[in-house]
N, CA, C and O atoms as a MOPAC input file, in Angstrom:
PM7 MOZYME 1SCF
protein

 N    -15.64700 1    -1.73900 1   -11.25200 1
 C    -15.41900 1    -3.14300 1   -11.56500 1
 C    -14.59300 1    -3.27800 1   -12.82500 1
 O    -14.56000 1    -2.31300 1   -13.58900 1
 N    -14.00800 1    -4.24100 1   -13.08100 1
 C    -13.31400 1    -4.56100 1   -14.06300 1
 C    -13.82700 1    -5.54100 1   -15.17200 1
 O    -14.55500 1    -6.50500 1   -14.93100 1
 N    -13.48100 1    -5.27600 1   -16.11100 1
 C    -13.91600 1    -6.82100 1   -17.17300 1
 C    -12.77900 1    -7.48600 1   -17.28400 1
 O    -11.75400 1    -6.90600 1   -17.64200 1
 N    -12.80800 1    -8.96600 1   -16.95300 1
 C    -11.90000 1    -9.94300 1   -17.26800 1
 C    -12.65100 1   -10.68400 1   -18.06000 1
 O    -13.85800 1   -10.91800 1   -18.01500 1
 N    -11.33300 1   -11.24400 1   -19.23000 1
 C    -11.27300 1   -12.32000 1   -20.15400 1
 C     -9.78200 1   -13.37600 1   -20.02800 1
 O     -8.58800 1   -13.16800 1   -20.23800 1
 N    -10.63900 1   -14.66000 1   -19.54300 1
 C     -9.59700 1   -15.61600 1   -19.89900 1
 C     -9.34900 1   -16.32100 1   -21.06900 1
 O    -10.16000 1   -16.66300 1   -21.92900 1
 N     -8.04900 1   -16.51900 1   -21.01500 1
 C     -7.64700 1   -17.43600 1   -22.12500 1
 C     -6.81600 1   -18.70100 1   -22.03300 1
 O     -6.74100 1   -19.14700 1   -20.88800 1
 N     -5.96100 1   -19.60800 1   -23.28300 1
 C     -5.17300 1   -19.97700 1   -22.44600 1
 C     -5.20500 1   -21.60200 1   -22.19700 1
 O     -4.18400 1   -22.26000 1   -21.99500 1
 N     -6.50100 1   -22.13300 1   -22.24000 1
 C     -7.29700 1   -23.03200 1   -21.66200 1
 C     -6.79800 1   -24.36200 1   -22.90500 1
 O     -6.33700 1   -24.08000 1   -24.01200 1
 N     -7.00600 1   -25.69900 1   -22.43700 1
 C     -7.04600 1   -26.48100 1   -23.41000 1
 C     -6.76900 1   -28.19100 1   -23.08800 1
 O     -7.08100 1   -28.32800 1   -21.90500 1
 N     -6.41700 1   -29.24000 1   -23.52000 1
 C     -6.25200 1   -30.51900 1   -23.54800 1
 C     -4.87700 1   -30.63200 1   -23.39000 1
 O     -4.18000 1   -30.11200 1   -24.26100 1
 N     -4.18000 1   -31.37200 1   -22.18300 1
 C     -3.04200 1   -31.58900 1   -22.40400 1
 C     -3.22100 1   -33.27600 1   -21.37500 1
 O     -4.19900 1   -33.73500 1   -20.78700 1
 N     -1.89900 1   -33.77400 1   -21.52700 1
 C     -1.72700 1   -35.48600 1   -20.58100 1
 C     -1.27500 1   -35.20300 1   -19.53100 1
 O     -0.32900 1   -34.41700 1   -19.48900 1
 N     -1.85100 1   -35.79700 1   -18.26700 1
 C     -0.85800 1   -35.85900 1   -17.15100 1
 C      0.60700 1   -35.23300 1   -17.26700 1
 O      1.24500 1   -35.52500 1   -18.27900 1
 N      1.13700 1   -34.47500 1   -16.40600 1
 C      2.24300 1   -34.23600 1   -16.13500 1
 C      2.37500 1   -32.63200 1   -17.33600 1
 O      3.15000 1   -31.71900 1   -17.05100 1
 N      1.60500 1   -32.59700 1   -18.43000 1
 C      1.96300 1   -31.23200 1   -18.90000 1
 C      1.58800 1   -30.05300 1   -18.63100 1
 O      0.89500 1   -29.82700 1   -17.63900 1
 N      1.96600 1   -29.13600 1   -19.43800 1
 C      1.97700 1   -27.64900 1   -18.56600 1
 C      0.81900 1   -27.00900 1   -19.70900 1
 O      0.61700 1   -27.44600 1   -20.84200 1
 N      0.04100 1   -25.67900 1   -18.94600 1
 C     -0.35200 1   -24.88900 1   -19.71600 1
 C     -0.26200 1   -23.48200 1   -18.79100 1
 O     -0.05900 1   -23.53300 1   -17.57900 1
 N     -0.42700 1   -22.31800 1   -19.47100 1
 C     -0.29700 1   -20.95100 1   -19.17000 1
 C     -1.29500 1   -19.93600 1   -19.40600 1
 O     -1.19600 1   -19.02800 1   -20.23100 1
 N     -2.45400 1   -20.19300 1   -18.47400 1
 C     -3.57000 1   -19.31600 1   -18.59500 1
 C     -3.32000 1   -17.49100 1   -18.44600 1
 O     -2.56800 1   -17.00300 1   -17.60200 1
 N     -4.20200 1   -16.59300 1   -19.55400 1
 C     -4.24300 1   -15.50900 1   -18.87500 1
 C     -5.48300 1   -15.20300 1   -19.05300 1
 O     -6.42600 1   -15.57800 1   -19.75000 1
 N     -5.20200 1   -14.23900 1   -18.05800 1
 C     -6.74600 1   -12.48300 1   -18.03500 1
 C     -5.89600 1   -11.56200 1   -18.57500 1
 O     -4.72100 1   -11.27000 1   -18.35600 1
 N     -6.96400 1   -11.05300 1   -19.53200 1
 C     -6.94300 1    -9.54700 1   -19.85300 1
 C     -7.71200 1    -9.15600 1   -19.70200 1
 O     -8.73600 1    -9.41100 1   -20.33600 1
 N     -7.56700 1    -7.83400 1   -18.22800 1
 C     -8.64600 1    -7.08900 1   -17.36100 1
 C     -8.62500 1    -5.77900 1   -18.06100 1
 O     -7.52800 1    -5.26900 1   -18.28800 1
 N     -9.59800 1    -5.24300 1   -18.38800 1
 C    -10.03700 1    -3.55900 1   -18.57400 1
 C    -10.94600 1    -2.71700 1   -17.74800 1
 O    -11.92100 1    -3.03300 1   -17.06600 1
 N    -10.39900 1    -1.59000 1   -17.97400 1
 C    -11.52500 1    -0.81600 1   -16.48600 1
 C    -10.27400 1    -0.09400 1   -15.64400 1
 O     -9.06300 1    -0.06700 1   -15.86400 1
 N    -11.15300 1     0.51600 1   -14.51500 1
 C     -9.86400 1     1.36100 1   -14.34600 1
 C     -9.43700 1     1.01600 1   -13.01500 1
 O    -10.19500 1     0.50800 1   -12.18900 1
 N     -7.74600 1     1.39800 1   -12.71700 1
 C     -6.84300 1     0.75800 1   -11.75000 1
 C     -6.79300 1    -0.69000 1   -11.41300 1
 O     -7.01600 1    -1.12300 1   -10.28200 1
 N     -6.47800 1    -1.45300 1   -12.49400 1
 C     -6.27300 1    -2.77200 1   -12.47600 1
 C     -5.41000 1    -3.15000 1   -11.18900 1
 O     -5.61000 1    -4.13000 1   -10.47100 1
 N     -4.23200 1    -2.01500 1   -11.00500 1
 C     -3.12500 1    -3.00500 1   -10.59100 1
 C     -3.56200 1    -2.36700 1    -9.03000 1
 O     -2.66300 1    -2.39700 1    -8.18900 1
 N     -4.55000 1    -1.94300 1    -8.72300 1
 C     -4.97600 1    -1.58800 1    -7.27300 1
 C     -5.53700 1    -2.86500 1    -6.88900 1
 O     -5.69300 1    -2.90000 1    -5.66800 1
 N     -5.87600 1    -3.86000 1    -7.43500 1
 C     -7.15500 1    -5.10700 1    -7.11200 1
 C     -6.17400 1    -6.19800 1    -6.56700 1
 O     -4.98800 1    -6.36900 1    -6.84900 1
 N     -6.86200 1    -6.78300 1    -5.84200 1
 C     -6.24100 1    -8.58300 1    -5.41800 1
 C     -6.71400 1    -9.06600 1    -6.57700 1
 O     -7.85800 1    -8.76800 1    -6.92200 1
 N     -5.90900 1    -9.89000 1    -7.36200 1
 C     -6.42800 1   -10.54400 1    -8.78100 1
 C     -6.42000 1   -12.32500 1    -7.78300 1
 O     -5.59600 1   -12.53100 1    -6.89100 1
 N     -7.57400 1   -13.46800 1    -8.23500 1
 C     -7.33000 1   -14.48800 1    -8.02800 1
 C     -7.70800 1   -15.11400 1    -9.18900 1
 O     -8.29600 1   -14.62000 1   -10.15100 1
 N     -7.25500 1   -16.44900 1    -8.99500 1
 C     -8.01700 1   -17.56100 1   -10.12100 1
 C     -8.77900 1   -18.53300 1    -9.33900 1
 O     -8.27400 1   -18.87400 1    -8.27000 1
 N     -9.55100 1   -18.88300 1    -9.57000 1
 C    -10.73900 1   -19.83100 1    -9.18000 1
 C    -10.99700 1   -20.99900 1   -10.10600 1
 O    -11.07300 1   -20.67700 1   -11.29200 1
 N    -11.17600 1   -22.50300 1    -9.78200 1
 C    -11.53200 1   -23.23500 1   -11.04500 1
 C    -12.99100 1   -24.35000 1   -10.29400 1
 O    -13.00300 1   -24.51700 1    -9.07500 1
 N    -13.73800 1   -24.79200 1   -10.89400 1
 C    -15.09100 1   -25.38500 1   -10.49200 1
 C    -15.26000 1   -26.69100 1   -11.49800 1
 O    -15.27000 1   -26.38700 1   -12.69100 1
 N    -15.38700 1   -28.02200 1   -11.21100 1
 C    -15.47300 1   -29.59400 1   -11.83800 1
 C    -17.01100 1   -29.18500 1   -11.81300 1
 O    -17.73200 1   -28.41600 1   -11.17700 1
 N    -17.14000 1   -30.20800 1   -12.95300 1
 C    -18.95300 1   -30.25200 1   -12.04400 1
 C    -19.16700 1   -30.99700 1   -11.17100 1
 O    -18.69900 1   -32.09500 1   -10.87300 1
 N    -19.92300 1   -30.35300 1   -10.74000 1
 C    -20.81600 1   -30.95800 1    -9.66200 1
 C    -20.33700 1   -30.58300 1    -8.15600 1
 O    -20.95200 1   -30.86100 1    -7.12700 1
 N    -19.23600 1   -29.96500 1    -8.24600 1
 C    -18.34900 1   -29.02400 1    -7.37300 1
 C    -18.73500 1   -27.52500 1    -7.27700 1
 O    -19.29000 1   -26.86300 1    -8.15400 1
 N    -18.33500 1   -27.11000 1    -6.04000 1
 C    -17.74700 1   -25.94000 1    -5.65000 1
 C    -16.80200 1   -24.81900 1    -6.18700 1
 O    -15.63600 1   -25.20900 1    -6.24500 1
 N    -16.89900 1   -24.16800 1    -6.39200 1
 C    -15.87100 1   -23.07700 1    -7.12200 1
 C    -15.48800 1   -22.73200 1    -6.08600 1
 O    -16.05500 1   -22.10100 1    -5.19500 1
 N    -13.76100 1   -23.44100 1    -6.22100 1
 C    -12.44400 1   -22.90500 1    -5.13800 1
 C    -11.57900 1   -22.40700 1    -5.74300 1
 O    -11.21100 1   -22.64600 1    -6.89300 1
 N    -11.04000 1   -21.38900 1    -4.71600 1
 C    -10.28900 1   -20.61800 1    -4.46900 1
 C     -8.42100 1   -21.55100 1    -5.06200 1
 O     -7.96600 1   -22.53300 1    -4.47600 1
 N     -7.75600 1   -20.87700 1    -6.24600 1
 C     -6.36500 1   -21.94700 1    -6.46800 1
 C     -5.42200 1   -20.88400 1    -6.28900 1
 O     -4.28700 1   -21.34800 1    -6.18100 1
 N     -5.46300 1   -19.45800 1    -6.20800 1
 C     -4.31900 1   -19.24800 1    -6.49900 1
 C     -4.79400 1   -17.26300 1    -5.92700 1
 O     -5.95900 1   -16.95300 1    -5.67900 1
 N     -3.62900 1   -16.25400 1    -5.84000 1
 C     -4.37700 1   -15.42400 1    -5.71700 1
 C     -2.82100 1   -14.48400 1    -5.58600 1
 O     -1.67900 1   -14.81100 1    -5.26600 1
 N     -3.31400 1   -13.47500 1    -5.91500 1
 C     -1.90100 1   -12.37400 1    -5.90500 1
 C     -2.04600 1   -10.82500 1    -5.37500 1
 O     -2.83600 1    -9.98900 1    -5.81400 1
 N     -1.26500 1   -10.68300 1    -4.51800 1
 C     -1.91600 1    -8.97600 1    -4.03600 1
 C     -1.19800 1    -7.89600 1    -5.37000 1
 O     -0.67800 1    -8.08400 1    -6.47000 1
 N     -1.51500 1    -6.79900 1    -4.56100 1
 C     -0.81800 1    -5.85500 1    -5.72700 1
 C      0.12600 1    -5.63900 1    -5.29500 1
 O      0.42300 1    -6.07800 1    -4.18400 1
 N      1.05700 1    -4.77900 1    -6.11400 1
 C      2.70200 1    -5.11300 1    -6.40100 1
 C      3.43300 1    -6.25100 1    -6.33100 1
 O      4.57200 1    -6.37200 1    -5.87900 1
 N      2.48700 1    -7.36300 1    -6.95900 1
 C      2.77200 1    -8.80700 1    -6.79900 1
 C      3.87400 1    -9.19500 1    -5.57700 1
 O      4.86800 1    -9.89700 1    -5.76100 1
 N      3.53300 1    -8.66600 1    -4.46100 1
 C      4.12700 1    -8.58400 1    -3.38400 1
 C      4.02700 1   -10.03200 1    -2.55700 1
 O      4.93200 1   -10.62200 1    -1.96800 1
 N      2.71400 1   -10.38200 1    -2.70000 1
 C      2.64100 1   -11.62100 1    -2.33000 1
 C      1.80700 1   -12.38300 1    -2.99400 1
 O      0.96200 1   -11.94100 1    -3.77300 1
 N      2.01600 1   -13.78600 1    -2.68800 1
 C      0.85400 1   -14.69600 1    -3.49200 1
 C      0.49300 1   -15.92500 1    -2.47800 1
 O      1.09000 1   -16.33300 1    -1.48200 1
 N     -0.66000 1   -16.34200 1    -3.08500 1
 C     -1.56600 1   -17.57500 1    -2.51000 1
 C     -1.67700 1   -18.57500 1    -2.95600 1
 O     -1.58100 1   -18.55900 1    -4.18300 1
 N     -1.90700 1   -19.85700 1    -2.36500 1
 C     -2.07500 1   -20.93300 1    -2.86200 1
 C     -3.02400 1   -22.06800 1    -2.32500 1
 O     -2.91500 1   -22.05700 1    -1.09900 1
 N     -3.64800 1   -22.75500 1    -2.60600 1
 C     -4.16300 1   -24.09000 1    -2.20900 1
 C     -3.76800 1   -24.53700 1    -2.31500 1
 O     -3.01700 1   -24.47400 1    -3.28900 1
 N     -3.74400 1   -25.86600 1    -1.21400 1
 C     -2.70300 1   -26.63600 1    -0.83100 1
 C     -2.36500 1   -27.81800 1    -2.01200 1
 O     -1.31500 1   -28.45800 1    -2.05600 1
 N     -3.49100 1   -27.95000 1    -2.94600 1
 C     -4.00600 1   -28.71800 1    -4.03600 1
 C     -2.77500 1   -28.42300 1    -5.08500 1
 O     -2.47000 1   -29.14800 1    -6.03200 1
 N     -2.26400 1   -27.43800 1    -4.77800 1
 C     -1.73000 1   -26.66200 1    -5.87700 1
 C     -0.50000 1   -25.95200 1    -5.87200 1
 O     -0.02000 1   -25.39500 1    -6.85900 1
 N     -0.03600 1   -25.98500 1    -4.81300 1
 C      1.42400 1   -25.47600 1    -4.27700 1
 C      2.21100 1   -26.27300 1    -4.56200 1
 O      2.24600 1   -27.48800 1    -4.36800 1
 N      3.30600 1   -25.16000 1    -5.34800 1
 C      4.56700 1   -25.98900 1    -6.09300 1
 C      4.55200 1   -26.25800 1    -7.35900 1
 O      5.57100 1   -26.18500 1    -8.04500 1
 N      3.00900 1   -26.71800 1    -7.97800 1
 C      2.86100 1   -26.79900 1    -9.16900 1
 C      2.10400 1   -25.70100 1   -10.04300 1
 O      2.32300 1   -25.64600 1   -11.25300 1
 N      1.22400 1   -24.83800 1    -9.43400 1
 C      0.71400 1   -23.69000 1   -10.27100 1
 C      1.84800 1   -22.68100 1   -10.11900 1
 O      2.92400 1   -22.99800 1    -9.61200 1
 N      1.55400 1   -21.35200 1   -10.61300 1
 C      2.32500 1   -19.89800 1   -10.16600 1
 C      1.82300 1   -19.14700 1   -11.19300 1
 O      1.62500 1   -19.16600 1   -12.40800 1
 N      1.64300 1   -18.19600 1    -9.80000 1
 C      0.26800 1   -16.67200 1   -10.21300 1
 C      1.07800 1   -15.85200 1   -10.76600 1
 O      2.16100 1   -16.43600 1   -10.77300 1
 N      1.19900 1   -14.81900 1   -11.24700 1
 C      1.60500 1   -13.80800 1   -11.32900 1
 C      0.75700 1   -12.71700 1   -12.24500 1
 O     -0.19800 1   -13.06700 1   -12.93800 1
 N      1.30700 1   -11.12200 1   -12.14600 1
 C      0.28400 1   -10.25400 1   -13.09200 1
 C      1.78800 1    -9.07600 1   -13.53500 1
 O      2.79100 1    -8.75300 1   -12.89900 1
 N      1.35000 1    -8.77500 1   -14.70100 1
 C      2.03800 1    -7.80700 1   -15.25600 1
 C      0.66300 1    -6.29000 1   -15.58000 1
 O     -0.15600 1    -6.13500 1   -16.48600 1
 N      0.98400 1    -5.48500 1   -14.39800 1
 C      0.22700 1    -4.64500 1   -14.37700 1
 C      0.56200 1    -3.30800 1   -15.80500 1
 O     -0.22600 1    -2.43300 1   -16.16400 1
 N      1.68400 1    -3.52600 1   -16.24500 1
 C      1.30200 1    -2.97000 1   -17.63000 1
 C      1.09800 1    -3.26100 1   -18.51100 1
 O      1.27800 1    -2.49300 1   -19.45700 1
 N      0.57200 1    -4.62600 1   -18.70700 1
 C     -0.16000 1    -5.31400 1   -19.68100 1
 C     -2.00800 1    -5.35500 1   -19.18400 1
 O     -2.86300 1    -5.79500 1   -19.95300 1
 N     -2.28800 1    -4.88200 1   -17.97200 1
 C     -3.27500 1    -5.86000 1   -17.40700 1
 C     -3.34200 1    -7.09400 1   -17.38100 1
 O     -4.22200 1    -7.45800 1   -18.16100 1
 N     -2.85500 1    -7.93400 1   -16.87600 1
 C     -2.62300 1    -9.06000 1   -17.33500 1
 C     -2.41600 1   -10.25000 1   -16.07700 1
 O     -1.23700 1   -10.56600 1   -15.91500 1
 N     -2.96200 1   -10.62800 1   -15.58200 1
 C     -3.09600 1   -11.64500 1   -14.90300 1
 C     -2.56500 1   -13.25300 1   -15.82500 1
 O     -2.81500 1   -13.31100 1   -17.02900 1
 N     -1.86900 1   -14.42300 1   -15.14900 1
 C     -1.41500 1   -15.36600 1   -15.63300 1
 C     -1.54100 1   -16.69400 1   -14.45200 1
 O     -1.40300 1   -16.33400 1   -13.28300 1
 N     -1.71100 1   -17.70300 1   -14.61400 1
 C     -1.45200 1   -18.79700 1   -13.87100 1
 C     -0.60200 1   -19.96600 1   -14.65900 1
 O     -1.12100 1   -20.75800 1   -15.44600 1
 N      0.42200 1   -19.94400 1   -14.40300 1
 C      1.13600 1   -21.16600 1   -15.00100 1
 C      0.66200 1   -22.56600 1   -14.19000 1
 O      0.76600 1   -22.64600 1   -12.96600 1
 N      0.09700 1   -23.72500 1   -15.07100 1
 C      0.07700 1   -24.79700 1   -14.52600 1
 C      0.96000 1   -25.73700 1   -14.96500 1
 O      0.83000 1   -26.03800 1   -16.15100 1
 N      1.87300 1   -26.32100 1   -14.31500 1
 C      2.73200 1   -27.16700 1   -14.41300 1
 C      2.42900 1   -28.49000 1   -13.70600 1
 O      1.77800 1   -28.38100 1   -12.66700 1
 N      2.91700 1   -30.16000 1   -14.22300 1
 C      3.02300 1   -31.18000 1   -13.65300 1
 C      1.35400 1   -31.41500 1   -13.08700 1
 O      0.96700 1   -31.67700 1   -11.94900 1
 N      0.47100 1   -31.18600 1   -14.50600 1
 C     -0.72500 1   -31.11700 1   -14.63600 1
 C     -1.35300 1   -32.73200 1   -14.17100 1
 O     -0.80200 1   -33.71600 1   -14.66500 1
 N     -2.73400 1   -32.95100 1   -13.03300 1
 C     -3.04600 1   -33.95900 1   -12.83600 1
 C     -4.52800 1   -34.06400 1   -13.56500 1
 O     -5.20100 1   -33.03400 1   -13.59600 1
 N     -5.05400 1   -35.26600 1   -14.14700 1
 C     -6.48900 1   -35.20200 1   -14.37100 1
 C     -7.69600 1   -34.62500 1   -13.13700 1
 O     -8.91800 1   -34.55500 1   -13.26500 1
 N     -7.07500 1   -34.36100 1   -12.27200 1
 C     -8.15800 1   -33.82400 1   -10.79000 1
 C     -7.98000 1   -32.23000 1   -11.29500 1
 O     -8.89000 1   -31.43300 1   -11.06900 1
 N     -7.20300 1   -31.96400 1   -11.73700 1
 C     -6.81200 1   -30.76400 1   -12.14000 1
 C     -8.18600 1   -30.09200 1   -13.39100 1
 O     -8.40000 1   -28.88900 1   -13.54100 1
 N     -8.71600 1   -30.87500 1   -13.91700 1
 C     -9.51000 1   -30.68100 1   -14.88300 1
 C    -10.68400 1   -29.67700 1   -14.29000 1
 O    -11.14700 1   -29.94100 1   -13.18000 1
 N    -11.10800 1   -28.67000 1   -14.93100 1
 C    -12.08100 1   -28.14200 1   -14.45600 1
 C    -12.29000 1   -26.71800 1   -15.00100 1
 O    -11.21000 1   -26.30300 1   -15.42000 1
 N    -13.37300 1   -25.72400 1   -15.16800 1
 C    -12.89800 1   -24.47700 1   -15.80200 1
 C    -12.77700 1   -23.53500 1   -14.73400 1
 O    -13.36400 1   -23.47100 1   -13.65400 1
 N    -11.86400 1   -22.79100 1   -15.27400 1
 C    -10.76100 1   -21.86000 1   -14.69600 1
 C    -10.94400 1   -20.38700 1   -14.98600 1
 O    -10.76300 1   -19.85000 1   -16.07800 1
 N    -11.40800 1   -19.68200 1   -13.62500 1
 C    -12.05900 1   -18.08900 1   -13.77900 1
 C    -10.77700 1   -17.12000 1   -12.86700 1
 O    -10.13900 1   -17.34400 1   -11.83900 1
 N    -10.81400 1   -16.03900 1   -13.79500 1
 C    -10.09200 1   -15.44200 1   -12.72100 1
 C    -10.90500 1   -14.19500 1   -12.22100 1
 O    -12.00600 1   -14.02500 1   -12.74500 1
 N    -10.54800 1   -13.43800 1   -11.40800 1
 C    -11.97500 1   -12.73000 1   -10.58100 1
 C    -10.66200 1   -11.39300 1    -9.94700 1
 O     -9.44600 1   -11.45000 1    -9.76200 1
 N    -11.68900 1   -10.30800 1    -9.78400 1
 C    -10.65700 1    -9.44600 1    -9.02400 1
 C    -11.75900 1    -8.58700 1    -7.79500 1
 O    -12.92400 1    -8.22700 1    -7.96300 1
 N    -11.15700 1    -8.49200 1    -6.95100 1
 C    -11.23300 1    -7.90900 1    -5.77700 1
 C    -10.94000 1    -6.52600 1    -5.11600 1
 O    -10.05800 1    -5.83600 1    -5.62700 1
 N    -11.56700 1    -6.09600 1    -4.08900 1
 C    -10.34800 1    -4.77600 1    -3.29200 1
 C     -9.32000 1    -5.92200 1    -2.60000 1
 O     -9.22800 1    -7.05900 1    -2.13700 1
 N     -8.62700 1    -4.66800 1    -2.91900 1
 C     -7.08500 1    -4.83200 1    -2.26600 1
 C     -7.13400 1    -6.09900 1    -1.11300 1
 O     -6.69100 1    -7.24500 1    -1.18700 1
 N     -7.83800 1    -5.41800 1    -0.05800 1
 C     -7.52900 1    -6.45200 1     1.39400 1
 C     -7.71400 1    -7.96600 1     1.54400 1
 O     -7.55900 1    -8.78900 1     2.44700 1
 N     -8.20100 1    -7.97800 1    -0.01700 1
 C     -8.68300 1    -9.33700 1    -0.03800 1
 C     -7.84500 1   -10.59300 1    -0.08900 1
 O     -8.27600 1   -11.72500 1     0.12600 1
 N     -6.30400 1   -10.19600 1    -0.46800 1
 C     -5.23400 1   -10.61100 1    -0.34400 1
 C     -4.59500 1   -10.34500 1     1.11100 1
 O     -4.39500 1    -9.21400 1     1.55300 1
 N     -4.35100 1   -11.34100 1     1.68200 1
 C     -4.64100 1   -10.95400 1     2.89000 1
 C     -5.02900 1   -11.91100 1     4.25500 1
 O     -4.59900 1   -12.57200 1     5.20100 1
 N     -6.10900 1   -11.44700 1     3.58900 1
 C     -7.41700 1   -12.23300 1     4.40300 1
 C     -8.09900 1   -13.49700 1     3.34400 1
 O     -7.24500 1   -14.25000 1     2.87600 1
 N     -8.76000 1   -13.62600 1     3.15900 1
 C     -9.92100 1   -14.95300 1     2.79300 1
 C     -9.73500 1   -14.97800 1     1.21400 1
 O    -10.68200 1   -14.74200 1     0.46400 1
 N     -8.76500 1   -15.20800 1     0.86600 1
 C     -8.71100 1   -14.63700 1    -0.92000 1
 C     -8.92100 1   -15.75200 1    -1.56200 1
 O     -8.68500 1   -15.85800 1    -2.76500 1
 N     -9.60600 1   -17.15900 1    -0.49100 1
 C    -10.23000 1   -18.11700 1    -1.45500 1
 C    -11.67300 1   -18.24500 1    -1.53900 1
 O    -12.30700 1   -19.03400 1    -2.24000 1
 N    -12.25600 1   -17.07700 1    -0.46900 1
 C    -13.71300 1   -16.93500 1    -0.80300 1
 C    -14.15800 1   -16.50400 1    -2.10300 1
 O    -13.61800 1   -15.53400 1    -2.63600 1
 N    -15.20400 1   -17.21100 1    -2.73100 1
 C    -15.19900 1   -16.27900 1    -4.07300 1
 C    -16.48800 1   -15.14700 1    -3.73700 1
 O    -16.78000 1   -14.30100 1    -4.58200 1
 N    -17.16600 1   -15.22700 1    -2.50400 1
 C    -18.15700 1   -14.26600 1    -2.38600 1
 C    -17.44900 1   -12.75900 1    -1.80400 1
 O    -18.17500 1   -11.89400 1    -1.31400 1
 N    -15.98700 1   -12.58100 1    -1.92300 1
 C    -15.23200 1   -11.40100 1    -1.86300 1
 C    -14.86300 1   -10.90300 1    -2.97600 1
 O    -14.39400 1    -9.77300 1    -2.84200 1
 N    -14.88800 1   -11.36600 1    -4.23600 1
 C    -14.92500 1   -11.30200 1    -5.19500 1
 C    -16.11900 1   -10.34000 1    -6.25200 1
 O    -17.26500 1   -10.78100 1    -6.16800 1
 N    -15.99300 1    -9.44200 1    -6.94400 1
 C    -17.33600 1    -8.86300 1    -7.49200 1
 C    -17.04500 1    -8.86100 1    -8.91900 1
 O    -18.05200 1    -8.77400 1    -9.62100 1
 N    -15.89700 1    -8.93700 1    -9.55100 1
 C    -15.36600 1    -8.82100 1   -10.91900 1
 C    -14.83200 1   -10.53600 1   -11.02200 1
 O    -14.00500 1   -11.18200 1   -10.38000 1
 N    -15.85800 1   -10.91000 1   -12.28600 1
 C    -15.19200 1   -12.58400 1   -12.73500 1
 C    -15.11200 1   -12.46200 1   -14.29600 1
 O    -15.75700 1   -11.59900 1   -14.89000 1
 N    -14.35600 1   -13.29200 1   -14.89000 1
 C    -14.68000 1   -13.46600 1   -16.30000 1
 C    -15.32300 1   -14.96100 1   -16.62300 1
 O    -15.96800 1   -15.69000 1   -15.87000 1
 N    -14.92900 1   -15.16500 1   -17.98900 1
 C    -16.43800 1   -16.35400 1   -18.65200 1
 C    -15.81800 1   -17.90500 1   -18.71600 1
 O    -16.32800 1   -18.90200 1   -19.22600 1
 N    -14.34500 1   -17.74100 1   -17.91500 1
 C    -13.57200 1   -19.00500 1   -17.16600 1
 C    -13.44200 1   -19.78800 1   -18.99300 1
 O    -14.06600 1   -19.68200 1   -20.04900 1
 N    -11.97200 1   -20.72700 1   -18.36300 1
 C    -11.97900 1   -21.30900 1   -19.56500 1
 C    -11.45800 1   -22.66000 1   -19.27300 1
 O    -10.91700 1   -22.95300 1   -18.20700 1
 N    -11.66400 1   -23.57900 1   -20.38700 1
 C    -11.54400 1   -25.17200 1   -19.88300 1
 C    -10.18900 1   -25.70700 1   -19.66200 1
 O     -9.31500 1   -25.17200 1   -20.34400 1
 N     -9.89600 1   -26.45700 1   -19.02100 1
 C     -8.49500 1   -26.98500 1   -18.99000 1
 C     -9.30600 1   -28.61100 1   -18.88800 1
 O    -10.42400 1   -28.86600 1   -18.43900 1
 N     -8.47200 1   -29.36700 1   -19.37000 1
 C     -8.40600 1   -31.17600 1   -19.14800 1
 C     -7.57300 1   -31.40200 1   -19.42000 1
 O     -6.90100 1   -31.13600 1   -20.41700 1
 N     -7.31300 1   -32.39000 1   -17.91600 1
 C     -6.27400 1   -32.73600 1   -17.91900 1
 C     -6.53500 1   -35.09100 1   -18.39600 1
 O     -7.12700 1   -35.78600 1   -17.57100 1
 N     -6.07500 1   -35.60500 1   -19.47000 1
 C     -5.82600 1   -36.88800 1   -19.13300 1
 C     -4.80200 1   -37.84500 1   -18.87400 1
 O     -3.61900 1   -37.89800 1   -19.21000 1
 N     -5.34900 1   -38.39900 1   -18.37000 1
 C     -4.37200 1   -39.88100 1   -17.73800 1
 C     -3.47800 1   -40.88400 1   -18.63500 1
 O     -2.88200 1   -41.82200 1   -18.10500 1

């Protein structure tokens, strides 16, 4: 398993951007499906975003296509989600989680495929 830490997180208005990362430790980072996950209260923790290895491909919710973008720099360890053209629905804290491989793929917005999460961090967004 890996340890992830997010960062990144914070207060911005409608329409602005922020640039979350993970810094994962542990060994063969860049073997894992890395995703990000974010949960409102009183909500569900869904699935936003998700990247296989050799950032070959990526995922999205439909919530979120066009305006987020995943990416990882596997010699940093380093997982990232750029959020851009930020909405207040958007508000919520934001985990990123890593996986085996196939998980990209298949179901990479389940988070019960998931076994490695970190301690998620806040984003708000206002109106």
């Amino acid at each position: 398993q890996l340890q992830l830490v997010e960062s990144g997180g914070g207060s911005v208005q409608a329409g602005g951007s922020l640039r979350l990362s993970c810094a994962a430790s542990g060994y063969m980072y860049s073997s894992y499906c890395m995703g990000w996950f974010r949960q409102a209260p009183g909500t569900e923790r869904e699935g936003v975003a998700a990247i296989s290895t050799g950032s070959l491909k990526t995922y999205y919710a439909d919530s979120v296509k066009a305006r987020f973008s995943i990416s990882r720099d596997d010699a940093k360890n380093t997982l990232y989600l750029q959020l851009n053209s930020l909405k207040p629905e958007d508000t919520a804290t934001y985990y990123c989680a890593a996986g085996t491989w196939s998980i990209c793929g298949g179901r990479w917005y389940d988070k019960r495929q998931y076994n490695s999460w970190g301690q998620g961090t806040q984003v708000t967004v206002s109106s």
